[in-house]
Short mmCIF file of C-alpha atoms and ligand atoms in Angstrom, two decimals:
data_model
loop_
_atom_site.label_atom_id
_atom_site.label_comp_id
_atom_site.label_asym_id
_atom_site.label_seq_id
_atom_site.Cartn_x
_atom_site.Cartn_y
_atom_site.Cartn_z
CA MET A 1 115.69 135.76 112.77
CA SER A 2 114.28 137.35 109.70
CA MET A 3 112.66 134.90 107.16
CA LYS A 4 112.99 134.79 103.53
CA GLU A 5 110.04 136.08 101.69
CA LYS A 6 107.49 133.60 100.67
CA VAL A 7 106.35 133.99 96.98
CA ILE A 8 102.85 133.21 96.41
CA LYS A 9 102.29 133.84 92.66
CA VAL A 10 98.70 134.56 92.39
CA PRO A 11 96.77 137.41 91.63
CA PHE A 12 95.97 139.78 94.61
CA ASP A 13 92.39 139.17 94.84
CA SER A 14 92.86 135.20 95.22
CA PHE A 15 90.90 133.74 98.03
CA PHE A 16 93.30 132.73 101.00
CA GLY A 17 92.12 130.40 103.73
CA ALA A 18 94.14 129.19 106.60
CA PHE A 19 92.50 125.93 107.91
CA ILE A 20 94.63 126.05 111.12
CA THR A 21 93.06 122.96 112.24
CA LEU A 22 90.43 120.54 110.86
CA ALA A 23 89.02 119.52 114.10
CA CYS A 24 85.45 120.64 115.66
CA ASN A 25 83.82 120.28 118.77
CA PHE A 26 80.54 119.53 116.87
CA LYS A 27 79.92 116.90 114.19
CA CYS A 28 77.26 118.60 111.89
CA SER A 29 75.46 116.06 109.77
CA TYR A 30 75.72 118.81 106.84
CA CYS A 31 79.35 119.70 107.38
CA VAL A 32 80.93 120.63 104.04
CA GLN A 33 84.18 118.78 105.10
CA LYS A 34 81.90 115.70 104.55
CA ILE A 35 79.17 116.25 102.20
CA SER A 36 81.68 116.18 99.52
CA LEU A 37 83.41 112.86 100.70
CA PRO A 38 80.54 110.43 101.66
CA ARG A 39 82.73 107.37 100.83
CA GLN A 40 86.08 108.30 102.58
CA ASP A 41 87.28 110.19 105.89
CA VAL A 42 88.77 113.60 106.04
CA ALA A 43 91.99 113.81 105.57
CA ARG A 44 93.99 113.76 108.70
CA TYR A 45 97.05 116.65 109.21
CA PRO A 46 99.14 117.44 112.05
CA LEU A 47 98.95 120.81 113.34
CA ARG A 48 101.69 123.51 113.23
CA PRO A 49 102.59 125.83 115.95
CA GLY A 50 101.25 129.27 115.62
CA LYS A 51 104.88 130.74 115.12
CA ASP A 52 105.44 128.76 112.18
CA TRP A 53 101.90 130.23 110.83
CA VAL A 54 102.88 133.62 111.77
CA ARG A 55 106.45 133.63 110.17
CA ALA A 56 105.50 132.29 107.16
CA LEU A 57 102.32 134.14 106.69
CA ASN A 58 103.65 137.49 107.57
CA SER A 59 106.76 136.70 104.91
CA ILE A 60 104.38 136.80 102.09
CA PRO A 61 105.06 139.93 100.35
CA ASN A 62 102.65 142.23 98.22
CA ARG A 63 99.91 142.40 100.71
CA ARG A 64 98.86 146.11 99.86
CA LYS A 65 97.41 147.22 96.97
CA ARG A 66 97.20 150.79 96.20
CA LYS A 67 93.52 151.85 95.91
CA ASN A 68 94.04 155.59 95.45
CA PHE A 69 96.55 158.07 96.83
CA PHE A 70 95.30 157.89 100.46
CA ILE A 71 94.32 154.28 100.69
CA ALA A 72 95.59 150.88 100.24
CA LYS A 73 93.77 147.46 100.33
CA LYS A 74 94.89 145.06 102.43
CA LYS A 75 95.19 141.29 101.57
CA LYS A 76 92.31 139.28 103.05
CA LEU A 77 92.87 136.31 105.35
CA ALA A 78 90.26 133.89 106.29
CA ILE A 79 91.01 131.82 109.50
CA ILE A 80 89.00 128.95 109.13
CA GLY A 81 88.77 125.14 110.24
CA GLY A 82 87.20 123.00 111.48
CA GLU A 83 86.78 125.43 114.43
CA PRO A 84 89.74 127.73 114.51
CA THR A 85 89.50 128.42 118.46
CA LEU A 86 90.61 124.49 118.99
CA HIS A 87 93.87 125.45 117.59
CA PRO A 88 96.27 125.81 120.96
CA ASP A 89 98.13 128.82 119.48
CA PHE A 90 94.84 130.46 118.08
CA VAL A 91 95.05 133.91 120.04
CA TYR A 92 99.02 133.78 119.50
CA ILE A 93 98.10 133.57 115.73
CA LEU A 94 95.59 136.52 115.52
CA ASN A 95 97.83 138.62 117.55
CA ASN A 96 100.79 138.04 115.79
CA LEU A 97 99.80 138.46 112.28
CA ASP A 98 100.95 141.74 110.88
CA LYS A 99 98.82 144.71 109.65
CA ASP A 100 98.87 143.94 106.24
CA TRP A 101 96.35 141.17 106.49
CA ARG A 102 92.76 141.80 107.01
CA ILE A 103 91.39 139.00 109.14
CA THR A 104 88.01 137.13 109.26
CA VAL A 105 87.48 134.47 111.45
CA THR A 106 84.75 131.79 111.10
CA SER A 107 83.72 130.13 114.44
CA ASN A 108 80.93 128.31 116.02
CA PHE A 109 81.19 130.24 119.12
CA THR A 110 80.74 127.39 121.27
CA GLY A 111 83.57 125.13 123.03
CA PRO A 112 86.50 125.36 125.57
CA PHE A 113 87.63 128.79 124.27
CA PHE A 114 84.29 130.38 124.83
CA GLU A 115 83.72 128.69 128.28
CA GLY A 116 84.36 130.52 131.82
CA ASP A 117 85.15 133.93 131.70
CA ALA A 118 86.59 133.49 128.39
CA GLU A 119 90.05 134.50 129.15
CA GLY A 120 91.49 133.78 125.65
CA LEU A 121 89.03 136.15 124.18
CA ARG A 122 90.10 138.87 126.28
CA LYS A 123 93.58 138.19 125.15
CA ILE A 124 93.02 138.98 121.61
CA LYS A 125 94.53 142.24 120.40
CA LYS A 126 91.93 144.81 119.35
CA ARG A 127 92.83 145.66 115.73
CA ARG A 128 91.01 147.32 113.04
CA HIS A 129 90.99 144.54 110.53
CA LEU A 130 89.95 141.67 112.55
CA ARG A 131 86.46 140.25 112.56
CA PHE A 132 84.53 137.31 113.52
CA ASN A 133 81.82 135.69 111.83
CA GLY A 134 79.76 132.86 113.64
CA SER A 135 77.68 129.99 113.24
CA TYR A 136 74.86 128.81 115.02
CA HIS A 137 74.16 125.09 115.11
CA PHE A 138 71.13 124.32 116.82
CA LEU A 139 71.03 120.67 115.96
CA GLU A 140 74.21 120.22 118.02
CA ASN A 141 72.21 120.54 120.88
CA VAL A 142 73.71 124.10 121.93
CA SER A 143 70.98 126.10 123.27
CA ILE A 144 70.54 129.42 121.95
CA GLU A 145 70.94 131.11 125.38
CA LYS A 146 74.30 129.50 125.55
CA PHE A 147 75.15 130.84 122.26
CA ILE A 148 73.86 134.52 122.95
CA GLU A 149 75.80 133.92 126.17
CA ASN A 150 78.97 133.80 123.93
CA VAL A 151 78.22 136.29 121.48
CA ILE A 152 77.68 138.77 124.09
CA LYS A 153 81.29 137.65 125.58
CA THR A 154 82.82 138.35 122.42
CA LYS A 155 81.17 141.69 121.99
CA LYS A 156 82.13 142.67 125.51
CA ALA A 157 85.64 141.59 124.89
CA GLY A 158 85.98 144.26 122.13
CA ILE A 159 85.82 141.90 119.07
CA LYS A 160 83.84 143.13 115.99
CA ILE A 161 80.98 140.19 114.90
CA HIS A 162 80.39 140.82 111.27
CA SER A 163 77.70 138.12 110.65
CA ILE A 164 75.70 135.12 112.46
CA PHE A 165 74.57 132.41 110.17
CA ILE A 166 72.27 129.43 110.64
CA VAL A 167 72.40 126.57 108.08
CA GLY A 168 68.69 126.50 106.58
CA HIS A 169 68.11 123.02 107.12
CA PRO A 170 65.19 122.25 104.89
CA GLY A 171 63.81 119.52 107.75
CA HIS A 172 64.03 122.45 110.46
CA ILE A 173 62.91 125.69 108.54
CA GLU A 174 60.66 126.70 111.55
CA GLU A 175 63.30 126.27 114.14
CA VAL A 176 65.61 128.16 111.77
CA ASN A 177 63.10 131.18 111.26
CA ARG A 178 62.46 131.26 115.19
CA TYR A 179 66.21 131.22 116.08
CA LYS A 180 66.89 133.73 113.41
CA GLU A 181 64.49 136.07 115.08
CA ARG A 182 65.96 135.31 118.45
CA LEU A 183 69.68 136.05 117.51
CA ARG A 184 68.60 139.31 115.75
CA LYS A 185 67.69 140.89 118.94
CA VAL A 186 71.58 140.78 120.12
CA HIS A 187 72.95 140.91 116.60
CA PRO A 188 71.34 143.19 113.67
CA ASN A 189 73.56 141.11 110.81
CA VAL A 190 71.99 137.25 110.86
CA LYS A 191 71.67 135.21 108.16
CA VAL A 192 70.15 131.96 106.73
CA GLN A 193 72.41 130.10 104.67
CA ARG A 194 71.54 127.64 101.94
CA PHE A 195 71.60 124.11 102.74
CA TYR A 196 74.18 122.00 100.73
CA GLY A 197 74.40 118.08 100.19
CA TYR A 198 71.79 115.29 100.48
CA TYR A 199 68.50 115.68 101.97
CA GLN A 200 65.55 113.23 101.72
CA GLY A 201 67.45 111.83 98.57
CA ARG A 202 67.70 115.36 97.11
CA LEU A 203 70.92 117.14 96.18
CA TYR A 204 70.80 120.80 97.64
CA PRO A 205 70.83 123.72 96.97
CA LEU A 206 67.41 123.06 94.83
CA PRO A 207 66.25 125.89 92.29
CA PRO A 208 64.53 128.78 94.53
CA GLU A 209 61.14 127.78 93.09
CA ASP A 210 61.25 124.37 94.77
CA TYR A 211 61.62 126.00 98.26
CA ASP A 212 59.43 128.03 101.00
CA ILE A 213 62.47 129.07 102.48
CA VAL A 214 64.26 132.64 102.34
CA TYR A 215 67.91 132.56 102.45
CA GLU A 216 69.71 135.57 103.36
CA GLN A 217 73.00 134.37 102.32
CA GLN A 218 73.07 133.44 98.80
CA ASP A 219 75.89 131.26 97.52
CA GLY A 220 77.10 131.38 93.52
CA ILE A 221 74.85 128.30 92.69
CA ARG A 222 72.34 129.28 90.03
CA ASN A 223 73.35 127.05 87.06
CA TYR A 224 71.05 124.21 88.62
CA LYS A 225 71.44 122.30 85.50
CA ASP A 226 75.15 121.59 85.53
CA TYR A 227 75.17 121.73 89.44
CA PRO A 228 74.51 118.11 89.99
CA GLU A 229 76.95 116.78 87.32
CA GLY A 230 79.71 118.44 89.16
CA PHE A 231 78.83 118.31 93.14
CA SER A 232 76.74 115.32 93.52
CA GLN A 233 79.51 112.92 94.47
CA GLU A 234 78.80 110.12 92.26
CA SER A 235 80.99 109.75 89.37
CA ARG A 236 84.42 111.49 88.18
CA GLN A 237 85.43 112.84 85.00
CA SER A 238 88.07 115.12 83.56
CA MET A 239 87.35 118.56 83.22
CA TYR A 240 89.00 121.94 82.99
CA CYS A 241 89.06 123.87 86.27
CA LEU A 242 89.89 127.66 86.92
CA MET A 243 90.37 128.30 90.66
CA ASN A 244 91.38 131.87 92.23
CA LYS A 245 91.83 130.21 95.74
CA VAL A 246 94.99 129.40 97.89
CA LEU A 247 93.81 127.35 100.79
CA PHE A 248 96.52 126.44 103.42
CA ALA A 249 95.93 122.80 105.27
CA PRO A 250 96.63 122.65 109.01
CA ASN A 251 100.47 120.91 107.88
CA GLY A 252 101.00 124.00 105.49
CA ASP A 253 100.02 121.79 102.22
CA VAL A 254 98.58 124.42 99.74
CA TYR A 255 95.28 123.50 97.51
CA LYS A 256 93.25 125.05 95.00
CA CYS A 257 90.17 123.67 96.06
CA HIS A 258 88.10 122.53 99.16
CA TYR A 259 87.73 118.91 97.78
CA ARG A 260 91.31 118.42 97.16
CA LEU A 261 92.43 120.07 100.72
CA TYR A 262 89.62 117.77 102.63
CA THR A 263 91.04 114.75 101.03
CA GLY A 264 94.51 115.26 101.37
CA HIS A 265 94.85 115.08 97.61
CA LYS A 266 98.03 114.36 95.91
CA GLU A 267 97.79 117.33 93.75
CA LYS A 268 99.06 120.23 95.49
CA MET A 269 100.59 123.25 94.90
CA GLY A 270 103.36 122.78 97.53
CA ASN A 271 103.97 123.46 101.43
CA LEU A 272 103.64 126.96 102.65
CA PHE A 273 106.14 125.81 105.61
CA ASN A 274 108.77 124.00 103.29
CA GLN A 275 108.97 126.11 100.10
CA ASP A 276 109.88 129.75 99.12
CA VAL A 277 107.96 129.94 95.77
CA LEU A 278 104.52 128.80 95.31
CA VAL A 279 103.13 128.91 91.96
CA CYS A 280 99.32 128.87 91.06
CA ASP A 281 98.13 128.47 87.61
CA LYS A 282 96.61 131.34 86.50
CA ASP A 283 94.51 129.56 83.96
CA TYR A 284 92.42 126.62 83.30
CA PHE A 285 94.16 123.20 84.84
CA LEU A 286 92.94 119.49 83.87
CA CYS A 287 91.20 117.89 87.02
CA HIS A 288 90.16 114.57 86.99
CA ASP A 289 87.79 114.60 89.75
CA TYR A 290 84.78 116.89 88.54
CA GLY A 291 81.92 115.26 90.18
CA PHE A 292 83.42 115.38 93.35
CA CYS A 293 83.80 119.07 93.63
CA ASN A 294 82.77 120.58 97.28
CA PRO A 295 79.67 123.36 97.18
CA CYS A 296 82.09 125.73 98.70
CA ASP A 297 83.83 125.73 95.59
CA ALA A 298 80.70 126.43 93.22
CA GLU A 299 80.98 130.33 93.55
CA GLY A 300 82.15 132.20 90.39
CA HIS A 301 84.38 129.36 89.10
CA PRO A 302 84.67 128.77 85.56
CA PHE A 303 84.85 125.21 84.15
CA LYS A 304 85.47 123.84 80.45
CA ARG A 305 84.84 120.78 79.07
CA LEU A 306 87.49 118.80 76.95
CA ASP A 307 85.82 119.90 74.02
CA GLY A 308 86.40 123.60 74.93
CA THR A 309 82.52 124.17 75.91
CA ALA A 310 82.94 126.84 78.93
CA PHE A 311 80.42 126.97 81.63
CA ASN A 312 79.94 128.36 85.22
CA ILE A 313 77.77 127.12 88.18
CA ALA A 314 77.09 130.72 89.48
CA GLU A 315 75.43 131.62 86.08
CA SER A 316 71.37 130.93 85.95
CA ILE A 317 70.58 128.43 83.06
CA LYS A 318 67.16 127.06 82.31
CA LYS A 319 66.41 123.49 83.50
S1 LIG B 401 80.47 123.52 113.27
FE1 LIG B 401 81.13 124.09 111.24
S2 LIG B 401 82.96 122.93 111.13
FE2 LIG B 401 82.29 122.27 112.85
S3 LIG B 401 81.18 120.22 112.36
FE3 LIG B 401 79.86 121.84 112.12
S4 LIG B 401 79.73 122.98 109.99
FE4 LIG B 401 81.36 121.43 110.22
S1 LIG B 402 87.28 120.32 89.09
FE1 LIG B 402 86.25 120.42 91.30
S2 LIG B 402 87.73 118.84 92.48
FE2 LIG B 402 88.64 119.32 90.45
S3 LIG B 402 90.15 121.21 91.20
FE3 LIG B 402 88.12 122.15 90.32
S4 LIG B 402 86.85 122.10 92.23
FE4 LIG B 402 88.16 121.10 92.83
#
């Protein structure tokens, strides 16, 4: 059965993220799902079958943009979670999303999907525009040997791995550096990510001069003066926000930012499965939750105060 087009009125370069499940086999204390909502639980969403995801996502038009006469850019799609391999139709989704998607899966490379002979991995069809990023969470008691074994299984299944990340937890930097060196022996692109959230009463990330940690993956946070006001989860205020994101919750609800998705906020753009036209504000919109923003939403997003003063967390401002 053919499906009506799903028109999502956003610029081509908007970030599209499909959170096909928020479930995870780990409970990392620094998980971005939790750090922006210490006083409430993460929203619970029912899962949707893979065929619904595939039909809806493949029916979004205009996913190619001509770069020049020969080359067309394809729309990027991040498949994320939680741990996306826990979705029962994970392989079906990857194998049936059409070629106009350029897909990046982010996984912790651990759990039932990677166990034994990892049959699921071998069932994933090889395609040019599919890659995995991995994250190693040694604080969850997963041994480095086991993680490396799963990285090798993934590569042997013919799946391209782009980056492997380790969160640079300020209390475990020696281990982080040790594991980084170890992982670089099996994969060239291993990056230490900045730690987000609170550690010993301080909100991270801190300005670089307060660290002795080398971070290969820089997020967009450079304005350390304004960062705590928006991201410390202490008090709310009204702010104009400009977002270029389209985030699909596990039930298809569409949100503009991680805070709203993780809390199941009433302010949503609609639902991917129930609506044919979703319109995203291209301009600033008013939000009353500034103060509870998630660090994943700090990068490059402009804000504007009610008096009209604009600022950006990604731009460096002296303390
Ligand atoms: S593996 Fe990732 S999604 Fe799962 S708890 Fe840890 S940080 Fe969160
Ligand atoms: S101000 Fe913060 S909480 Fe509100 S929409 Fe923007 S990023 Fe989300």
